[in-house]
Short mmCIF file of C-alpha atoms and ligand atoms in Angstrom, two decimals:
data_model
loop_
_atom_site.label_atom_id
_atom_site.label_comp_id
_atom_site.label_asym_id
_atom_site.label_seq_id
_atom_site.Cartn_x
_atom_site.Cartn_y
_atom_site.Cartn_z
CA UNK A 1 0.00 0.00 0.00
CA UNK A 2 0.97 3.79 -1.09
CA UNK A 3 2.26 5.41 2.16
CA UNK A 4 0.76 8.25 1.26
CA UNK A 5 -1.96 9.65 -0.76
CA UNK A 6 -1.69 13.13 -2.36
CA UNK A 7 -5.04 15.39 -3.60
CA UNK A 8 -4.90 17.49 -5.71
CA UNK A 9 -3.94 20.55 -3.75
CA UNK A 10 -0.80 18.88 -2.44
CA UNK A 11 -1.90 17.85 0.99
CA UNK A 12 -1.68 14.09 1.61
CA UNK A 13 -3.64 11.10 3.24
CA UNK A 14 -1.58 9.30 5.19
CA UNK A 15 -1.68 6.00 6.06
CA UNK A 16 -1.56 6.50 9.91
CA UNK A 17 -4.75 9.32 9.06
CA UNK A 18 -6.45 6.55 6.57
CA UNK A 19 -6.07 4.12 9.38
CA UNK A 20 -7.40 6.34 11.98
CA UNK A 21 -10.34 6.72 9.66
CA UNK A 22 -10.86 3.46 9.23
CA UNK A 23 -11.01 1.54 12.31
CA UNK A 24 -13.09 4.81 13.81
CA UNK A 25 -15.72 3.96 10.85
CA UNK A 26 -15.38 0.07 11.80
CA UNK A 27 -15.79 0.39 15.46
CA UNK A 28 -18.72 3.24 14.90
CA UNK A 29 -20.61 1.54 11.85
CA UNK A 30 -19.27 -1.70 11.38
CA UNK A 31 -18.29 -0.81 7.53
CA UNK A 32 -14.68 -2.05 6.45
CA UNK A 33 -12.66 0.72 4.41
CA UNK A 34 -10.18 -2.27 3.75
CA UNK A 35 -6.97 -0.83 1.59
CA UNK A 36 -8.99 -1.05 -1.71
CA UNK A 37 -11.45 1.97 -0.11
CA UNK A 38 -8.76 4.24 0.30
CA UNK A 39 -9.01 6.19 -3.03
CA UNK A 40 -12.79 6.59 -1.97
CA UNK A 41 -11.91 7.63 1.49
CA UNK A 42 -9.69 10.26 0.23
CA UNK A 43 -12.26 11.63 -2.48
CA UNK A 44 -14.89 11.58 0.36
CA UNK A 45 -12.98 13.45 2.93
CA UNK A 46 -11.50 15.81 0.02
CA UNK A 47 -15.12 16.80 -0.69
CA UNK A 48 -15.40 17.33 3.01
CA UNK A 49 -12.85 19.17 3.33
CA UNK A 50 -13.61 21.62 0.48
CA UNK A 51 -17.17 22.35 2.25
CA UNK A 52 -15.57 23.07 5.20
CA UNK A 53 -12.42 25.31 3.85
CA UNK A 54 -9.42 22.68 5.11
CA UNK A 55 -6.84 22.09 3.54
CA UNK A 56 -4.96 19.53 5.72
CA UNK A 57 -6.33 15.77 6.01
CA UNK A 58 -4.94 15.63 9.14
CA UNK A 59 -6.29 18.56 10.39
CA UNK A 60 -10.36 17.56 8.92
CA UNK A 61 -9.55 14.57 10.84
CA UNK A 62 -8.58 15.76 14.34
CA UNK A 63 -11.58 18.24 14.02
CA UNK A 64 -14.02 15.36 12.78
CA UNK A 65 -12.57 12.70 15.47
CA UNK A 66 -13.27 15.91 18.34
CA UNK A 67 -15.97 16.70 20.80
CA UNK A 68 -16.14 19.82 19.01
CA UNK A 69 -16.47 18.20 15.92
CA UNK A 70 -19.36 15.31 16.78
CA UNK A 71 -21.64 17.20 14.28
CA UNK A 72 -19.25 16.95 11.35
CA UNK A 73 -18.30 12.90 12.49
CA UNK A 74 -22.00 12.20 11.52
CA UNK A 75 -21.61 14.29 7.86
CA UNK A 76 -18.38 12.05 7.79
CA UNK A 77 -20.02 8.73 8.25
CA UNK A 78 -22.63 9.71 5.64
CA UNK A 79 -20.25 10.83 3.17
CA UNK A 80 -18.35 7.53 3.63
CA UNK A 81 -21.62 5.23 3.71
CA UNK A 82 -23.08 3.88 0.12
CA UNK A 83 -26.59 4.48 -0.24
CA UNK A 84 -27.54 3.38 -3.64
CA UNK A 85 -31.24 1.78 -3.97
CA UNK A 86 -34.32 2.12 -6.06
CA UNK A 87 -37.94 1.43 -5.69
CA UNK A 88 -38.54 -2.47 -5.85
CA UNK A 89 -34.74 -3.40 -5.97
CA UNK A 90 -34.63 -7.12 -6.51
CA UNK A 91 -38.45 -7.68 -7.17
CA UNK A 92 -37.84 -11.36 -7.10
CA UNK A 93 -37.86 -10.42 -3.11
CA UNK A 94 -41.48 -8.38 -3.60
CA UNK A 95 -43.08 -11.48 -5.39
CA UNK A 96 -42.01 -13.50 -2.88
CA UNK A 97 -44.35 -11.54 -0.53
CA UNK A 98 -47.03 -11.68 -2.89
CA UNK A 99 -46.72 -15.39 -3.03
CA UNK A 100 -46.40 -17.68 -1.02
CA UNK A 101 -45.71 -15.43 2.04
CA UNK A 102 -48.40 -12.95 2.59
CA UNK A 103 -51.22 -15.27 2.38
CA UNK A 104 -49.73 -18.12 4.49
CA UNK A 105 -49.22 -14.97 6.81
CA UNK A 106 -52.59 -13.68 6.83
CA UNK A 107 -54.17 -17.21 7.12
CA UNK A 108 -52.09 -17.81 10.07
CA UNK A 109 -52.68 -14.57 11.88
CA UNK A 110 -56.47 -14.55 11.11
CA UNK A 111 -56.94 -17.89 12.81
CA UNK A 112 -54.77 -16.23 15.46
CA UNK A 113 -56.89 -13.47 15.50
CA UNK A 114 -53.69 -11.57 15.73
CA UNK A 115 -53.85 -8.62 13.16
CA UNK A 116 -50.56 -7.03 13.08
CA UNK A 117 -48.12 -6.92 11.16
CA UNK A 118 -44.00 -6.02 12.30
CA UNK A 119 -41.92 -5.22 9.14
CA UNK A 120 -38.06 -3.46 9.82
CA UNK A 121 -36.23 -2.26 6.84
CA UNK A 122 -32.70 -1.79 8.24
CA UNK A 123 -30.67 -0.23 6.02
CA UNK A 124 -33.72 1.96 4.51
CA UNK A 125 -31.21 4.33 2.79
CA UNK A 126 -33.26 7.20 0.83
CA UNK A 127 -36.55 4.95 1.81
CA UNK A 128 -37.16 3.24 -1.71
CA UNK A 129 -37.11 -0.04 0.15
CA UNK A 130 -39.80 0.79 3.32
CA UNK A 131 -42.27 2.32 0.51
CA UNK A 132 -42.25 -0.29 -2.10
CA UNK A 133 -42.62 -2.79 0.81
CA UNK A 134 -45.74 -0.02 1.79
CA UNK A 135 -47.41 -0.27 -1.73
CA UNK A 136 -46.70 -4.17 -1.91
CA UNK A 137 -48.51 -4.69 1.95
CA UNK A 138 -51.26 -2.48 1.00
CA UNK A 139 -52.28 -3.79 -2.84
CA UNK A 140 -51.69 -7.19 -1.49
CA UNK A 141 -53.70 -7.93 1.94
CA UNK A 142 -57.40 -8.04 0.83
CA UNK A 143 -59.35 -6.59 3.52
CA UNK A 144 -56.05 -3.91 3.79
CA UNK A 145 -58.20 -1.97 6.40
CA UNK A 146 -58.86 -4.57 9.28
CA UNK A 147 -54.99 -5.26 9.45
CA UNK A 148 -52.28 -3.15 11.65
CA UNK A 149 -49.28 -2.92 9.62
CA UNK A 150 -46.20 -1.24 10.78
CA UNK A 151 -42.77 -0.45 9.21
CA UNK A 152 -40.19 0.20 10.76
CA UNK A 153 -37.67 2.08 8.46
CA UNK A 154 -33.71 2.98 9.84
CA UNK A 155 -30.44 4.03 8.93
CA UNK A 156 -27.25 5.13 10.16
CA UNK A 157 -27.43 7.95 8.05
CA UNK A 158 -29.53 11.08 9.48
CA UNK A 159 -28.69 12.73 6.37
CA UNK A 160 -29.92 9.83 3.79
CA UNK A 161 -32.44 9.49 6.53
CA UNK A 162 -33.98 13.19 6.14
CA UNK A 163 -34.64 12.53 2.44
CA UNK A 164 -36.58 9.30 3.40
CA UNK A 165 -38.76 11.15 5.53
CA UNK A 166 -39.58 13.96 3.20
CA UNK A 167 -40.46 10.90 0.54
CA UNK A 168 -39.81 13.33 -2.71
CA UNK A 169 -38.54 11.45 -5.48
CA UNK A 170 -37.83 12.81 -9.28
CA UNK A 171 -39.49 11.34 -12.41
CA UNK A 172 -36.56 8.83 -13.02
CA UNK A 173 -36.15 7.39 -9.43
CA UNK A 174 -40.58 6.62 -9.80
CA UNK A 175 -40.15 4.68 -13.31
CA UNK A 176 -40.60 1.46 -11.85
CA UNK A 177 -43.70 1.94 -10.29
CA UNK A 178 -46.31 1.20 -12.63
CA UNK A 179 -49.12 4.20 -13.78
CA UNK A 180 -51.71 2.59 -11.24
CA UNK A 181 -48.75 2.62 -8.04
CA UNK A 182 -48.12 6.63 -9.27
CA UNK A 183 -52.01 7.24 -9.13
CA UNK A 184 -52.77 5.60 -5.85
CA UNK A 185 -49.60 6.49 -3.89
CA UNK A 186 -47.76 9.39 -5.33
CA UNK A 187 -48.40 12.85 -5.26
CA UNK A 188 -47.10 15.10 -7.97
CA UNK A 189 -45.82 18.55 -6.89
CA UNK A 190 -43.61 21.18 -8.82
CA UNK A 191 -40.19 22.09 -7.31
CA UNK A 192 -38.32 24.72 -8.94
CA UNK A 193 -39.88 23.80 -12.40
CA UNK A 194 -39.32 19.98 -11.98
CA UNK A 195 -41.78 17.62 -11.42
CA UNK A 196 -41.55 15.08 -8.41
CA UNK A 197 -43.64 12.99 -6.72
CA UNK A 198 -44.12 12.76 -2.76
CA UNK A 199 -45.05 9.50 -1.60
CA UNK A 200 -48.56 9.66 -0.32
CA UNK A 201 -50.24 10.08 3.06
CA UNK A 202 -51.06 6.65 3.37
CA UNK A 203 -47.91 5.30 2.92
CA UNK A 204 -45.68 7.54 5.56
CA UNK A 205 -48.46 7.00 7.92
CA UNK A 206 -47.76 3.12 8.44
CA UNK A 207 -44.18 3.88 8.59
CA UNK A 208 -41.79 5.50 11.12
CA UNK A 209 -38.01 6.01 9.97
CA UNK A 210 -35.57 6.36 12.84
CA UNK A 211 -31.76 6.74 13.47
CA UNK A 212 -30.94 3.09 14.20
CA UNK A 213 -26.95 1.98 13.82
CA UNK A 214 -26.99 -1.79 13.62
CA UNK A 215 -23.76 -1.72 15.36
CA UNK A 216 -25.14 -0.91 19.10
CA UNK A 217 -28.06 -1.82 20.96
CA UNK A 218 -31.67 -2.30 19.77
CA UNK A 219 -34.08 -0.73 21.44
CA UNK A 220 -36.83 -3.20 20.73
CA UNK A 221 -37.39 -6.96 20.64
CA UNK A 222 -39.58 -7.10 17.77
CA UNK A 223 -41.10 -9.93 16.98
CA UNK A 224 -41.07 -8.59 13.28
CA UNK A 225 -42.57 -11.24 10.75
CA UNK A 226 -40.59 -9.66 8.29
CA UNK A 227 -36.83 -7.92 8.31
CA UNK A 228 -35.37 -6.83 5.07
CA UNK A 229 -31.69 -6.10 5.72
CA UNK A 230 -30.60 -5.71 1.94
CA UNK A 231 -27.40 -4.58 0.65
CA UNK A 232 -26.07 -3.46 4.20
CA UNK A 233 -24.04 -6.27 5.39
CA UNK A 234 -21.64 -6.22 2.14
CA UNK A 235 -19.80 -3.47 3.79
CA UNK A 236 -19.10 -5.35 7.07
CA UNK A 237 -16.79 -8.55 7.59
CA UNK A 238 -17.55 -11.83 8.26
CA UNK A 239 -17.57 -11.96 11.74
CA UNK A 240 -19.65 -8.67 11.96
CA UNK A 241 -22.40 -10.33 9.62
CA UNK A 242 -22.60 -13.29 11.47
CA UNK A 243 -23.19 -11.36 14.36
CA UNK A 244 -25.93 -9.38 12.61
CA UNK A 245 -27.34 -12.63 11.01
CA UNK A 246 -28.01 -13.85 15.32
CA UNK A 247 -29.46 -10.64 16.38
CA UNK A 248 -32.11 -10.32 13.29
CA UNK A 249 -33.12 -14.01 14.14
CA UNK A 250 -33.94 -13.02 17.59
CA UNK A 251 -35.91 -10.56 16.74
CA UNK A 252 -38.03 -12.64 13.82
CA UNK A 253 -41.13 -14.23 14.17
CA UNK A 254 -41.01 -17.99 13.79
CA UNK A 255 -42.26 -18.02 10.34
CA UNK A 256 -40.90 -14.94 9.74
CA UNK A 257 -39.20 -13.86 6.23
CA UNK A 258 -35.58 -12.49 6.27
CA UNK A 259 -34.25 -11.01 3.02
CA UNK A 260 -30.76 -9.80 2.20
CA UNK A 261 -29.30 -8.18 -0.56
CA UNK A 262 -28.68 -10.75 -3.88
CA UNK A 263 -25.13 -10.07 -3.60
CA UNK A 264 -24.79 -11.08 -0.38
CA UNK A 265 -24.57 -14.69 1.90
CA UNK A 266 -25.09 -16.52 4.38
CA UNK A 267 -22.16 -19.17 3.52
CA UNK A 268 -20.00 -19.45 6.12
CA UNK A 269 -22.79 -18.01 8.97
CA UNK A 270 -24.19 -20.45 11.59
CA UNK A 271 -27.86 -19.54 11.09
CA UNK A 272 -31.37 -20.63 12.27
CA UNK A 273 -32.99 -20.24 9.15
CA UNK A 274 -34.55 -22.65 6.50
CA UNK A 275 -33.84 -21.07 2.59
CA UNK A 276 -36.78 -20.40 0.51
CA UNK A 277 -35.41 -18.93 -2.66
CA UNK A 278 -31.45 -17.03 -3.38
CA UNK A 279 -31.38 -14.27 -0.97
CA UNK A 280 -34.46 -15.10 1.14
CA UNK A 281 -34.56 -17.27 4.23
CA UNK A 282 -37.27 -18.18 6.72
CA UNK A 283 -36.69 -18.72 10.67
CA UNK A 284 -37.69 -22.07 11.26
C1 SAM B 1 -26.63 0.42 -0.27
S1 SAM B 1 -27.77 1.03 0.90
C2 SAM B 1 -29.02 -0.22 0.83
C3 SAM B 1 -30.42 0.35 0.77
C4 SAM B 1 -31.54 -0.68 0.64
N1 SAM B 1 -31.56 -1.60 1.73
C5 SAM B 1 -31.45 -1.41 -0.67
O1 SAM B 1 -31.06 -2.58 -0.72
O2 SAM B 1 -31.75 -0.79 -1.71
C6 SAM B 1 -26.93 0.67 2.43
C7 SAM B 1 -27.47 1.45 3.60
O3 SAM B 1 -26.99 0.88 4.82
C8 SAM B 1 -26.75 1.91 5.74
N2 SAM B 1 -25.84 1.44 6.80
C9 SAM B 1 -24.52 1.19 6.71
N3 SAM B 1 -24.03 0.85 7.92
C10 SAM B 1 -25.07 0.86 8.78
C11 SAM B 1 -25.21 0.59 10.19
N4 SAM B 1 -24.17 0.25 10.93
N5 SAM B 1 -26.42 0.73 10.74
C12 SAM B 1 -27.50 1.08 9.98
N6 SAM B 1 -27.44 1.35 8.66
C13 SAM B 1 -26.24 1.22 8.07
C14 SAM B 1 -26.16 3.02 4.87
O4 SAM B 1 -26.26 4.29 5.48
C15 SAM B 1 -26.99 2.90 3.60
O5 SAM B 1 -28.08 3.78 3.59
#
């Protein structure tokens, strides 16, 4: 490894600062900047830096790694955290909640008489994940209106966070929805002379986003019967997944559905759950 890295004014990344960086990140977030990252750790914290007028990595850093400078550590952590999704990302997972597992849900729970329903999308990013799980709960439970569903939607992020909340997306992030899904849950508005859509009442009102790092504890037990933890764990290492892969089992419902990103596995992971289809398990 370089043992240094030079932008473009001069200054330079060092490996002791890229370290620093790096296990702070791990031991915060859980996300590995192994040596491969450091070219996007150094654009990241040059783009930083240029925000904030520094022009010394070492200098951003002691600020950012402060007391003073707790405010800017959580602008770090989002500028260093990937948050790239779109609205029914690997449908195969969506169908799979259409059938089988919503209505071998709902026939258990009505002969239960037990009418909620726990969802957690950890990892919600921008919230493209909690709403298409939203629009896929509501077109798919038949009597919709007799059932309590809940979503819980959380990130690490409070910036990526923010722009969940707010639910305003631009024409090219709605494309996959089809015309009916824009009709019944989005609502077109005009910013600045460009057309966006804000997701609808109905859907922010059965979900509540929240600040949630994966890495500490979890304020609740669940029992969710379903936990989508998709494209999240890719940026942690083994051990950290496996420890992730435990905690989201304690907190499923037996029956309960646990999806994770296509890209990712469980190979490797001691788990308690049976496979359904690639990328979807169920807790036995
Ligand atoms: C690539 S996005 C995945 C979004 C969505 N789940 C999907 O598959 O489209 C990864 C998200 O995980 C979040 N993340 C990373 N580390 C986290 C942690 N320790 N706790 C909670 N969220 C975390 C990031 O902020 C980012 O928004």
């Amino acid at each position: 490894m370089n043992t240094s890295l030079q932008n473009t004014n001069g200054n330079k990344l060092s490996e002791r600062d890229f370290r620093r960086i790096s296990d702070v990140i791990y031991k915060h977030c859980g996300i590995n900047l192994h040596d491969g990252k450091e070219p996007l750790v150094r654009a990241r914290l040059a783009k930083r830096m240029r925000t904030l007028k520094y022009d010394s990595f070492r200098k951003y850093i002691d600020f950012a790694l402060s007391d003073a400078g707790k405010h800017e550590f959580h602008s770090l952590v989002d500028s260093l955290s990937t948050n790239l999704t779109s609205f029914f990302r690997e449908k195969s997972h969506f169908e799979y909640l259409i059938d089988p597992f919503l209505p071998k849900l709902l026939e258990i729970k009505s002969r239960l008489s037990d009418h909620k329903i726990r969802i957690w999308s950890a990892g919600c990013s921008s919230g493209e994940e909690p709403y298409s799980l939203a629009i896929t709960l509501i077109e798919n439970i038949p009597d919709y209106q007799k059932w309590d569903v809940k979503i819980l939607a959380s990130d690490v992020s409070t910036q990526i966070l923010d722009r969940a909340k707010q639910g305003t997306y631009d024409q090219s992030r709605v494309k996959p929805l089809t015309r009916e899904q824009k009709r019944r849950f989005l609502v077109p508005n005009n910013i600045e002379g460009e057309k966006v859509y804000q997701a609808s009442r109905e859907l922010q009102s059965i979900i509540s986003f929240r600040y949630l790092n994966l890495m500490k504890e979890w304020p609740f037990k669940g029992p969710f019967d379903i936990i989508f933890c998709r494209n999240v764990m890719i940026y942690f290492d083994k051990p950290t997944q496996a420890r992730l892969v435990g905690r989201f089992g304690k907190c499923l419902a037996k029956g309960g559905v646990f999806c994770i990103g296509h890209s990712e596995s469980l190979a490797g992971i001691n788990h308690q759950y049976r496979f359904a289809q690639p990328a979807t398990y169920i807790k036995e």
